[in-house]
XYZ file of C-alpha atoms in Angstrom:
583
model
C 0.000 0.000 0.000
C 2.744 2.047 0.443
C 6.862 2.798 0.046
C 8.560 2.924 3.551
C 10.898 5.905 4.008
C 14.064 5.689 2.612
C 17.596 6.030 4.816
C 19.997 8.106 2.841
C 23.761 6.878 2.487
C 26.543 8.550 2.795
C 29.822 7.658 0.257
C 33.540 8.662 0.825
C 33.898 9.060 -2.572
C 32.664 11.698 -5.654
C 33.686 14.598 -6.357
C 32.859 18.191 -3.823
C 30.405 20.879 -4.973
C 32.316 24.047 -3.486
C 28.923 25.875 -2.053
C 28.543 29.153 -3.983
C 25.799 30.844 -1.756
C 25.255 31.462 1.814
C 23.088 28.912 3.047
C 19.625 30.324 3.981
C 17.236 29.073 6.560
C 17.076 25.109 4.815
C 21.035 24.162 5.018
C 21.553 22.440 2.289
C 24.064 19.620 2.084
C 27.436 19.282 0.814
C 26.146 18.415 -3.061
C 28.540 15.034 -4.108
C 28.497 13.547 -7.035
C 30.287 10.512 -8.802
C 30.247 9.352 -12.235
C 29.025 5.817 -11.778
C 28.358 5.167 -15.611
C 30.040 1.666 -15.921
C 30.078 0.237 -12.299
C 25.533 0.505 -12.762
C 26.124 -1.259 -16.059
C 25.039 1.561 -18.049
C 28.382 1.998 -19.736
C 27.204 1.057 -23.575
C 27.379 3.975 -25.693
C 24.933 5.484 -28.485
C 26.147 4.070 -31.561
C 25.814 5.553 -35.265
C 26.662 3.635 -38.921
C 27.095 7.456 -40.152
C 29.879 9.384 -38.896
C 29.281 13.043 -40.597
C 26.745 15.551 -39.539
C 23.033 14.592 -40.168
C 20.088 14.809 -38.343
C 20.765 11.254 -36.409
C 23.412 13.402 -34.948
C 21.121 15.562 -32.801
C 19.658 12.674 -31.211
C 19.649 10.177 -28.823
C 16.800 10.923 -25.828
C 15.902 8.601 -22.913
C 12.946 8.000 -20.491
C 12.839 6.738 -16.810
C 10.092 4.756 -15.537
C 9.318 1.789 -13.370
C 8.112 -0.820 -16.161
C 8.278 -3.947 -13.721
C 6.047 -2.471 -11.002
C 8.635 -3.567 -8.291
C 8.879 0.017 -6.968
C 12.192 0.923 -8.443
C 13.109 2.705 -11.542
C 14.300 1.600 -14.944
C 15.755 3.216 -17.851
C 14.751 3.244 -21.128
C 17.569 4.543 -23.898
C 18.018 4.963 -27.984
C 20.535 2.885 -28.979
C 21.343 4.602 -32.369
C 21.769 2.896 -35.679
C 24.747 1.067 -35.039
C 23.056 -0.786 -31.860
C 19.935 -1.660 -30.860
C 17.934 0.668 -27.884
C 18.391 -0.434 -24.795
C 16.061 -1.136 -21.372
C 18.141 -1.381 -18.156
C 15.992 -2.873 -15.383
C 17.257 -2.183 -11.960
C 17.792 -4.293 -9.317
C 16.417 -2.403 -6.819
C 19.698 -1.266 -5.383
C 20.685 1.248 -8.610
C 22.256 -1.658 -10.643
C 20.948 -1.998 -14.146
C 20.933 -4.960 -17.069
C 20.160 -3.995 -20.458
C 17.010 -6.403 -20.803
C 15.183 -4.592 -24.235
C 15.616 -8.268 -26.196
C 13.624 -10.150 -23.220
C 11.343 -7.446 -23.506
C 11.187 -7.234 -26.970
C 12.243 -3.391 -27.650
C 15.627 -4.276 -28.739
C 14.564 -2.242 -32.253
C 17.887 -1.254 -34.389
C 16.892 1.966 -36.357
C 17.607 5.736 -35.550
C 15.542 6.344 -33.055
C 15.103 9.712 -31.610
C 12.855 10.515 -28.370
C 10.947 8.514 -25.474
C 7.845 9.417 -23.554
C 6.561 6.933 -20.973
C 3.467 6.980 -19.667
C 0.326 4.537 -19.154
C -1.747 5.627 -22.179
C -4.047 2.507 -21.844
C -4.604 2.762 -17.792
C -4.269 -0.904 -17.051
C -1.615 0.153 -14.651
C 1.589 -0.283 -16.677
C 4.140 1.967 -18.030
C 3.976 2.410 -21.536
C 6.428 3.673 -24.283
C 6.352 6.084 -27.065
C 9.278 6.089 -29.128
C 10.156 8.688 -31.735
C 12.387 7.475 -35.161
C 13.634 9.013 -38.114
C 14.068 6.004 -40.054
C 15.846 2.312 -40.345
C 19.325 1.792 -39.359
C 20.559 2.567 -42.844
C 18.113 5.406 -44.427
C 15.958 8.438 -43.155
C 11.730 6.931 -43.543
C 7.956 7.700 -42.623
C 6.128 5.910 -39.880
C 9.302 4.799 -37.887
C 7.669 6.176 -34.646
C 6.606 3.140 -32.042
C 3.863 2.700 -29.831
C 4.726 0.033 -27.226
C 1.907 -1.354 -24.883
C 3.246 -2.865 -21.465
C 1.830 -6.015 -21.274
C 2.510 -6.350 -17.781
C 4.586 -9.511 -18.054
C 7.888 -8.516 -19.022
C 7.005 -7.991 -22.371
C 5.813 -5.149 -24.830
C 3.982 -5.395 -27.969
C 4.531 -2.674 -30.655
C 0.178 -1.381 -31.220
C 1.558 1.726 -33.157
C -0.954 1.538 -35.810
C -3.840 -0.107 -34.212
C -3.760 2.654 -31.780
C -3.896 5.134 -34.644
C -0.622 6.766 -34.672
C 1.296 5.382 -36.835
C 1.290 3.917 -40.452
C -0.058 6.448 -43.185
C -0.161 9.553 -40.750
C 2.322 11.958 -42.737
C 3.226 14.045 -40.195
C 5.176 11.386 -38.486
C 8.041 12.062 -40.705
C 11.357 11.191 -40.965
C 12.492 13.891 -38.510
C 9.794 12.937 -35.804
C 11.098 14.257 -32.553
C 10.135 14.664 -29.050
C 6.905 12.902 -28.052
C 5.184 13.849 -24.697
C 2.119 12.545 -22.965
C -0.653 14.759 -20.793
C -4.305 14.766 -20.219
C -5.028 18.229 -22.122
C -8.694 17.596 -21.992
C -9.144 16.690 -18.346
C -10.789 13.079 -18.918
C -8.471 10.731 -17.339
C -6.331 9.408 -20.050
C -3.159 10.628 -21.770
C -3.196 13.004 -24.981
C -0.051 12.409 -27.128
C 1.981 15.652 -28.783
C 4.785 14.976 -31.282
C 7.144 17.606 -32.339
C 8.914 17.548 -35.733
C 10.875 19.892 -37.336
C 10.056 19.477 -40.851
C 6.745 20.965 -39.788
C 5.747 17.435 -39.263
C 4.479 18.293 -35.574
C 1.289 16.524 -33.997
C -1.413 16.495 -31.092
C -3.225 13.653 -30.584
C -6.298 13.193 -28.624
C -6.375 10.042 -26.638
C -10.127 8.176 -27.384
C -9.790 5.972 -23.932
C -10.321 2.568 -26.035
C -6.659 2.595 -26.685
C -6.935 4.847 -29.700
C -6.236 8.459 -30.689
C -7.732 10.958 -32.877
C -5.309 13.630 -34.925
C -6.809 16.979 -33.141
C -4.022 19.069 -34.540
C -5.885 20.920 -37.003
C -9.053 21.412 -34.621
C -7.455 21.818 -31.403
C -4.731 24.519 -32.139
C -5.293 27.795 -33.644
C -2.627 27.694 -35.771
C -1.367 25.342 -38.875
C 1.988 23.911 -36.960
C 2.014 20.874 -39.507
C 3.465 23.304 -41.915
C 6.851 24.125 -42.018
C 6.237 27.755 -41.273
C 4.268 26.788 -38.664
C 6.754 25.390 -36.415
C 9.896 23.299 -36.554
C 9.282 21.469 -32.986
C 12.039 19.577 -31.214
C 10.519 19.396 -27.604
C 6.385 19.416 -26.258
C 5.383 19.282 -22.653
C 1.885 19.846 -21.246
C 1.941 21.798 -18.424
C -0.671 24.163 -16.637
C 0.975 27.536 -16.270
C -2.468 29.372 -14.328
C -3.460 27.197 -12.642
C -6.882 26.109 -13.598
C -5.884 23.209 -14.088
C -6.391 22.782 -17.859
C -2.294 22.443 -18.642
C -0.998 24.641 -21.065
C 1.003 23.176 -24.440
C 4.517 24.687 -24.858
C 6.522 24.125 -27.619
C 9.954 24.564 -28.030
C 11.122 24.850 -31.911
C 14.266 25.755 -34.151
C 14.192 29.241 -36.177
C 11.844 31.457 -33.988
C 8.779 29.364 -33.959
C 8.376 28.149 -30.380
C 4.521 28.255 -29.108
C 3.049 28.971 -25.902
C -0.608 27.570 -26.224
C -3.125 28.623 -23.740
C -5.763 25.836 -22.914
C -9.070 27.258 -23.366
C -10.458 24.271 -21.302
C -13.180 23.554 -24.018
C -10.343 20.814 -26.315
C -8.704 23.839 -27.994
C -5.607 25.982 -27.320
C -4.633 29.803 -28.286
C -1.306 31.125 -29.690
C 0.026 33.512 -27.004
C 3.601 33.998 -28.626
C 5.314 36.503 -28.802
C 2.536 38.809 -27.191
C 3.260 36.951 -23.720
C 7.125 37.491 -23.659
C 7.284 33.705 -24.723
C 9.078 32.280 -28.110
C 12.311 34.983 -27.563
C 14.583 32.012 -28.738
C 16.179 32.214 -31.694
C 17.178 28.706 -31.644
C 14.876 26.858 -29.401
C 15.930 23.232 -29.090
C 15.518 21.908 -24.696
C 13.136 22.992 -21.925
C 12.780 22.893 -18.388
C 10.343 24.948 -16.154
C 9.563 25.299 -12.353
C 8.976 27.629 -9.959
C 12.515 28.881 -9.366
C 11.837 31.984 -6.960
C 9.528 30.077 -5.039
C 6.792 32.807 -5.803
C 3.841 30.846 -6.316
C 3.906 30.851 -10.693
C 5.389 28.699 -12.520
C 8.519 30.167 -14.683
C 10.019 28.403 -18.256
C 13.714 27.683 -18.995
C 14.324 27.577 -23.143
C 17.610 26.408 -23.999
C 19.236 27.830 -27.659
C 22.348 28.024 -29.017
C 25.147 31.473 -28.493
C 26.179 33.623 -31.195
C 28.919 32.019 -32.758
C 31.973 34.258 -31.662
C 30.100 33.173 -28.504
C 28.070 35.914 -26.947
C 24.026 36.170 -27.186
C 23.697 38.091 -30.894
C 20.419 38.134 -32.538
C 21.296 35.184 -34.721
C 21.954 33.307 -31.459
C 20.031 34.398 -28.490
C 21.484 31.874 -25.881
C 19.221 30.082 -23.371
C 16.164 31.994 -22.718
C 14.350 32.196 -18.921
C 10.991 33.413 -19.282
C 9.638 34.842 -15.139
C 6.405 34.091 -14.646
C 4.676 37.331 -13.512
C 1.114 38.279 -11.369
C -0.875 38.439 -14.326
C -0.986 34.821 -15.956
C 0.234 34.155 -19.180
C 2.416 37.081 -19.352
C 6.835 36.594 -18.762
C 9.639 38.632 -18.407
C 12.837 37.468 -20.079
C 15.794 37.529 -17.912
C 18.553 34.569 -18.433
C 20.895 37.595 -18.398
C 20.183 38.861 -15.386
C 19.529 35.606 -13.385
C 23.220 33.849 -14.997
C 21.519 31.265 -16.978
C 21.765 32.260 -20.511
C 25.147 31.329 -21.270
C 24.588 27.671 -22.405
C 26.603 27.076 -25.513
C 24.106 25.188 -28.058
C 21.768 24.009 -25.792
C 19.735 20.750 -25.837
C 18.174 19.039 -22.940
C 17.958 20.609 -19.337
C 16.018 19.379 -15.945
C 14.986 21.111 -12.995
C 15.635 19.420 -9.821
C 16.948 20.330 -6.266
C 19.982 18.702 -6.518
C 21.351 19.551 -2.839
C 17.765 19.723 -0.937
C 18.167 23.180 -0.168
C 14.201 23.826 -1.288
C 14.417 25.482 -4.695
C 15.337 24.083 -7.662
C 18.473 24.056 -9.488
C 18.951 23.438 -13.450
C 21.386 21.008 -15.573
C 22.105 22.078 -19.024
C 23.568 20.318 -21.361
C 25.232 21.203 -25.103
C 27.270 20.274 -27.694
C 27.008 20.797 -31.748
C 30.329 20.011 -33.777
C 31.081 22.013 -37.234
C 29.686 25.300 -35.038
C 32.719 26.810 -33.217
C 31.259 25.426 -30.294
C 32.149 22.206 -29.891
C 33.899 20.301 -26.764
C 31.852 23.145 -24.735
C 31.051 21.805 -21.010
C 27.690 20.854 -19.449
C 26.099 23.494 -16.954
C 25.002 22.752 -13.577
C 23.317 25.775 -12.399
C 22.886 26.715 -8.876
C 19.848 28.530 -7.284
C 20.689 30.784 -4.240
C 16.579 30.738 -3.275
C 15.976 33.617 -5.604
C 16.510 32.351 -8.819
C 19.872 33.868 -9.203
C 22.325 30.616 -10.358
C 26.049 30.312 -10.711
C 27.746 27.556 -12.347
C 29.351 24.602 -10.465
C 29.582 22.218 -12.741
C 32.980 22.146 -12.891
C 33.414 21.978 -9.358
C 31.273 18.838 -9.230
C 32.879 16.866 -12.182
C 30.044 17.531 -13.789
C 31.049 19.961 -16.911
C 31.266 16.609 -19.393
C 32.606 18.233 -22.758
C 30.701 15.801 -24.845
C 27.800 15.477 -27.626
C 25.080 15.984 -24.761
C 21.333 15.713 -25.884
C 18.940 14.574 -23.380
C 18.845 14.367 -19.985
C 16.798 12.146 -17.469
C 16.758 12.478 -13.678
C 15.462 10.385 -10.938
C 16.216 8.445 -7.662
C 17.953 5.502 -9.391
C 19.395 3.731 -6.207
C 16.481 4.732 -3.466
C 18.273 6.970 -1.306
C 16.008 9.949 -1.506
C 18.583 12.377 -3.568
C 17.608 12.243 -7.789
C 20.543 11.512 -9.722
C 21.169 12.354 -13.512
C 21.708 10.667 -16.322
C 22.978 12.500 -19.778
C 22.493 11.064 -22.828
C 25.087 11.728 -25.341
C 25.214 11.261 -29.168
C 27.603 8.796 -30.490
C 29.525 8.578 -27.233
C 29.456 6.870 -23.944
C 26.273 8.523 -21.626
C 27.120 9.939 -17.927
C 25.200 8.498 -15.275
C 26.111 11.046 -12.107
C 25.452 9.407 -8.878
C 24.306 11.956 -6.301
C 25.764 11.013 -3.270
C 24.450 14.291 -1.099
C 25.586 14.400 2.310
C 26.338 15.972 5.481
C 23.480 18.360 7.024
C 20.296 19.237 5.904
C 19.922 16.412 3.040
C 16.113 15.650 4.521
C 13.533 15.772 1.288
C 10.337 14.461 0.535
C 9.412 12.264 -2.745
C 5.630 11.417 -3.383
C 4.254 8.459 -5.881
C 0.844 9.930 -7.106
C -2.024 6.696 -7.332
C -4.599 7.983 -9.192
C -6.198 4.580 -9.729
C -8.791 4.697 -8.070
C -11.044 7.503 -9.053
C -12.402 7.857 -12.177
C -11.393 10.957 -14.243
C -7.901 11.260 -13.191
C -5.136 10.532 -15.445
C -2.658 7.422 -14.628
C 0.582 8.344 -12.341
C -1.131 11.674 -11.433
C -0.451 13.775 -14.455
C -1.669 17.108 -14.254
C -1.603 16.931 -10.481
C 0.041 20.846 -8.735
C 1.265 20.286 -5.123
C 2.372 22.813 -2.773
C 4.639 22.060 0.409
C 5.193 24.553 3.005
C 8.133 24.433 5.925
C 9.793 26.200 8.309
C 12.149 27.199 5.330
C 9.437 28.583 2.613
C 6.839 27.526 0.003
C 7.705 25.409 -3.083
C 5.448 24.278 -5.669
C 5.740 21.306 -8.318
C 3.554 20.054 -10.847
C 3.123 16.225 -12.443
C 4.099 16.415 -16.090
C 5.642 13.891 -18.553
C 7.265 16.372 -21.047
C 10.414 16.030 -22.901
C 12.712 18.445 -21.858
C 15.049 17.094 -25.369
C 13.992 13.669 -26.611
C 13.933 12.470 -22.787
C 11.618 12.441 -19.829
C 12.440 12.157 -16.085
C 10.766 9.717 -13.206
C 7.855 10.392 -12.702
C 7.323 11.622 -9.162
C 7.043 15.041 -6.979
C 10.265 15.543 -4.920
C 11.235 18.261 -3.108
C 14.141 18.838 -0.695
C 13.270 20.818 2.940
C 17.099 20.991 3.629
C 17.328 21.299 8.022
C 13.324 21.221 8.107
C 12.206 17.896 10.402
C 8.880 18.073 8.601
C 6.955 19.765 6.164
C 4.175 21.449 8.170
C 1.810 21.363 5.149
C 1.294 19.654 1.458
C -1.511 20.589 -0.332
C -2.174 18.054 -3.399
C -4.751 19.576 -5.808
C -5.516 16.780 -8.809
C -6.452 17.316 -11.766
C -10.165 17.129 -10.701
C -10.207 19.546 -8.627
C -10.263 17.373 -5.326
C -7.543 18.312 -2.837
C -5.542 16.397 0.010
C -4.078 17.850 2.957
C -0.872 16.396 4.661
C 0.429 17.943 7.692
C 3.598 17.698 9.462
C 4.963 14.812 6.976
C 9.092 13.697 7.831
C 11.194 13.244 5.469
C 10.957 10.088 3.179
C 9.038 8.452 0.150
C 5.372 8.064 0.186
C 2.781 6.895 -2.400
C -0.046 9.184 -1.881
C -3.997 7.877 -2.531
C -6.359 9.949 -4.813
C -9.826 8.437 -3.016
C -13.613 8.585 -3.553
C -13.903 8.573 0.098
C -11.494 9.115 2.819
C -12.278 5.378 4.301
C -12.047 3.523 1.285
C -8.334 3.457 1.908
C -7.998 0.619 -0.928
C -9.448 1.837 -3.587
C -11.868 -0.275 -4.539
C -14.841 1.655 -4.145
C -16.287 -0.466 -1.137
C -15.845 -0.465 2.462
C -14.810 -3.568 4.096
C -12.204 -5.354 6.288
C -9.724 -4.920 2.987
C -9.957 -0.513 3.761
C -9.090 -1.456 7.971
C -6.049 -3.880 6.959
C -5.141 -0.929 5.138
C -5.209 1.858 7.940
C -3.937 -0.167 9.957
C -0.789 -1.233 8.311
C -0.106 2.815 6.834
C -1.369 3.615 10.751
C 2.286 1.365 11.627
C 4.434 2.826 9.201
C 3.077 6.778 10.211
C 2.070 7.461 6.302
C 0.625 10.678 6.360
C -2.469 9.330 4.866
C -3.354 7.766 8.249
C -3.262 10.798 9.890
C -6.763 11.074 9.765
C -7.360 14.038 11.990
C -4.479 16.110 10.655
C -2.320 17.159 13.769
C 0.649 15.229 12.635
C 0.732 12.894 15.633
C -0.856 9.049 15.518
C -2.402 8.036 18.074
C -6.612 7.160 19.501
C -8.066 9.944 17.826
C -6.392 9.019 14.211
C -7.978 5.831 15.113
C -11.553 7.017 15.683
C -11.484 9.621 12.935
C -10.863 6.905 10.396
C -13.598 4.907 12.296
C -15.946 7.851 11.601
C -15.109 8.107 7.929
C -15.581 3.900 7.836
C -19.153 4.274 9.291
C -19.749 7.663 7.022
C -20.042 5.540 3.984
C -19.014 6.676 0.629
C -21.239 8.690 -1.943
């Protein structure tokens, strides 16, 4: 019913993060990190038959997700060409074997992007898989559809579920895919960028099927070329009124900001907004960086070429949310975050639990003066003001970087990150965080068992407030480049004992209240009913086994009365809701 809070370790070895800022109310720890690539076993590298520049040369991507159920995470990654793609199972303690022939995804071709999540909502991780073609030629309808069959096995339903075979916008450039519930009705949408113009929205039919909604749900033609030349999609809602919005990021001045105008249709707000700035647009991260309540977005592009932001080559763009939604200030300048070389993928995470979030950029583009150009690991002093310590945590790789993935790999409660590399051996950075003020909080959404609510909790915003400040994160599965992180809400509460409140609103509009919650990893219940603590939709001796056991463990879901203490009166308010009954 639940994940038991996780110890953290601590390791002797990595490499130091000198800390840049003063530390502010959460000390944070002592951020460590090693490069663990080949002792986890993920040491085989993307692999390309062609060695010149072509498009197969801007990819590979990656996806996290746990596709055995067994509570830890795996790793899904393009294998290029010259290989085949690759699914590293874990073991549970942050050890991986390549298992994609078991499983039946060992596909050679030149694949792109991967989105993962449970289109079908039987409870299983799914995969989307973006291609540009066979191993030795650029084709149509190389995109894949995998169904988890929930058995070790996936089966490829790409044109059964209607997004594949004869639809000629996935072309031979087909890019980023991401999933998200646009419409609110409980399953996942599908966008697909491409930057031949061949970019896509798909509305998911709940049978297992989609309908192409581009041309009715989006005010503009972006299956032209003119329209937009996409490279990364996310869904995420930037108001929040819950309907999330659809950014695009694209190549030549054609990123989109799409408003969702909650009725299955979207507005152009770019460039009115302060949005699509980017001359270049390729990555994307967002988050609420200055902890002010609205959601900000991260664009990465390339530099001028006698490298300094020119007009021809903006740099990375950060677009501030503001008061008034909808509307951003540009200012990667200002806050030290535009100086990204030629920018792909980049994550937001809180890398040394010090309760804001930091960002990882990566880069790299031969033939373009900018070549054997480090990574970026950008620090956040609380304010959204970042310096650069990437090379002070070994973590300024010089290679072809593309996507990025992060996510708590080995269970210790820190998210580690994995870069994805073209045609070279991929980083896998263990964070070993330690010393004081590592405490954080990760929460598993289980949306199950209500109705209208997509799988994993997408579209879910939750809000956590300690002794330290406010922070806010939302449930998305976008590509920030070809890639997609675990999906999972963590946040880090650096000295805090306890988050003295965690407000989780779903995607329904229902909200749960969590008080005084200790550090650790929880799965957290959407319910019909507060007793129906199984999910089933009936009350019985299955919903008291339940309490009872999350009652032991002190889950803050069987804190029924909300004082964060367990004791009698948890006890009698859950007897109460048992007798209430359910609507």
């Amino acid at each position: 019913m639940f994940n038991d809070v996780r110890a953290g370790r601590l390791y002797a070895s990595g490499v130091m993060c000198a800390m840049v800022f003063a530390a502010g109310p959460a000390f944070a720890g002592d951020p460590l990190v090693s490069d663990q690539t080949d002792a986890v076993g993920l040491g085989m590298p993307h692999m390309s038959l062609e060695t010149d520049f072509n498009v197969e040369f801007f990819t590979p991507g990656g996806a996290a997700g746990d596709f055995d159920n067994d509570g830890d995470l795996d790793l899904f990654i393009i294998g290029g060409s010259g290989s085949t793609d690759h699914l590293y199972i874990n073991d549970g303690s942050g050890n991986f074997t390549d298992q994609a022939a078991a499983w039946g995804v060992d596909r050679v071709h030149k694949g792109s992007g991967v989105a993962v999540g449970d289109y079908n909502s039987d409870g299983w991780l799914d995969l989307m898989v973006t291609s540009l073609g066979p191993a030795d030629s650029y084709e149509y309808d190389w995109s894949v559809l995998y169904r988890n069959n929930g058995d070790g096995t996936f089966t490829d339903v790409t044109a059964t579920a209607g997004v594949g075979e004869g639809n000629n916008r996935f072309l031979a450039d087909a890019m980023s895919p991401a999933f998200g519930d646009y419409d609110l009705d409980g399953d996942l949408d599908l966008a697909v960028a491409g930057w031949y113009g061949g970019s896509s929205l798909y509305r998911n039919n709940g049978d297992g099927t989609f309908t192409d909604a581009t041309l009715t749900a989006l005010d503009i033609d972006i299956t032209g070329v003119s329209g937009l030349r996409g490279y990364a999609p996310r869904f995420v809602d930037m108001d929040g009124d819950r309907y999330p919005e659809l950014l695009f990021v694209a190549d030549f001045e054609t990123s989109k900001y799409f408003q969702n105008d909650g009725d299955g249709t979207f507005t152009n707000l770019t460039p009115a907004n302060g949005t699509g700035l980017d001359t270049n647009g390729m990555g994307n991260s967002f988050g609420d960086y200055n902890n002010d309540g609205t959601f900000d977005w991260y664009v990465t592009s390339r530099i001028g070429a006698d490298g300094v932001p020119t007009p021809s080559g903006t740099g990375n763009m950060l677009y501030m949310g503001t008061a008034t939604p909808h509307v951003f200030v540009e200012e990667s300048m200002a806050r030290g975050v535009n100086f990204g070389y030629w920018g792909w993928g980049a994550i937001s995470l809180d890398i040394d639990h010090d309760g804001d979030l930091d960002i990882f950029a990566t880069n790299g583009m031969n033939n373009s003066g900018l070549d054997m150009t480090p990574s970026r690991m950008y620090q956040n002093d609380g304010m959204a003001n970042f310096v650069d310590i990437a090379s002070t945590c070994g973590m300024n790789d010089m290679g072809q970087g593309r996507g990025v993935v992060h996510g708590d790999f080995d269970g210790d409660g820190d998210q580690e990150i994995v870069l994805i590399q073209a045609r070279e051996k991929h980083r896998y950075y263990r964070n070993d965080l330690s010393g004081e003020g590592i405490n954080s909080i990760t929460l598993d959404l289980d949306t199950s068992a209500v109705a209208g609510l997509a799988p994993n909790g997408f579209g879910t915003r939750v809000e956590l407030s300690s002794a330290s400040g406010d922070q806010l994160r939302y449930m998305d599965g976008g590509s920030n480049y070809l890639s997609q992180s675990e999906l999972s809400i963590h946040f880090g509460i650096g000295a805090d004992p306890v988050a003295d409140e965690i407000i989780i609103k779903w995607a329904n509009g229902d909200e749960t209240f969590l008080n005084d919650v200790p550090p650790g990893r929880y799965t957290i219940f959407a319910l019909i009913c507060p007793g129906d603590l199984n999910g089933d939709g009936d009350l019985n001796f299955f919903d008291v086994s339940a309490f009872l056991t999350m009652y032991q463990a002190q889950h803050p879901q069987a804190d029924f009365n909300g004082d964060g203490d367990f004791n009698f009166f948890d006890v009698s308010a859950f007897l109460v809701a048992f007798q209430s009954g359910c609507p």
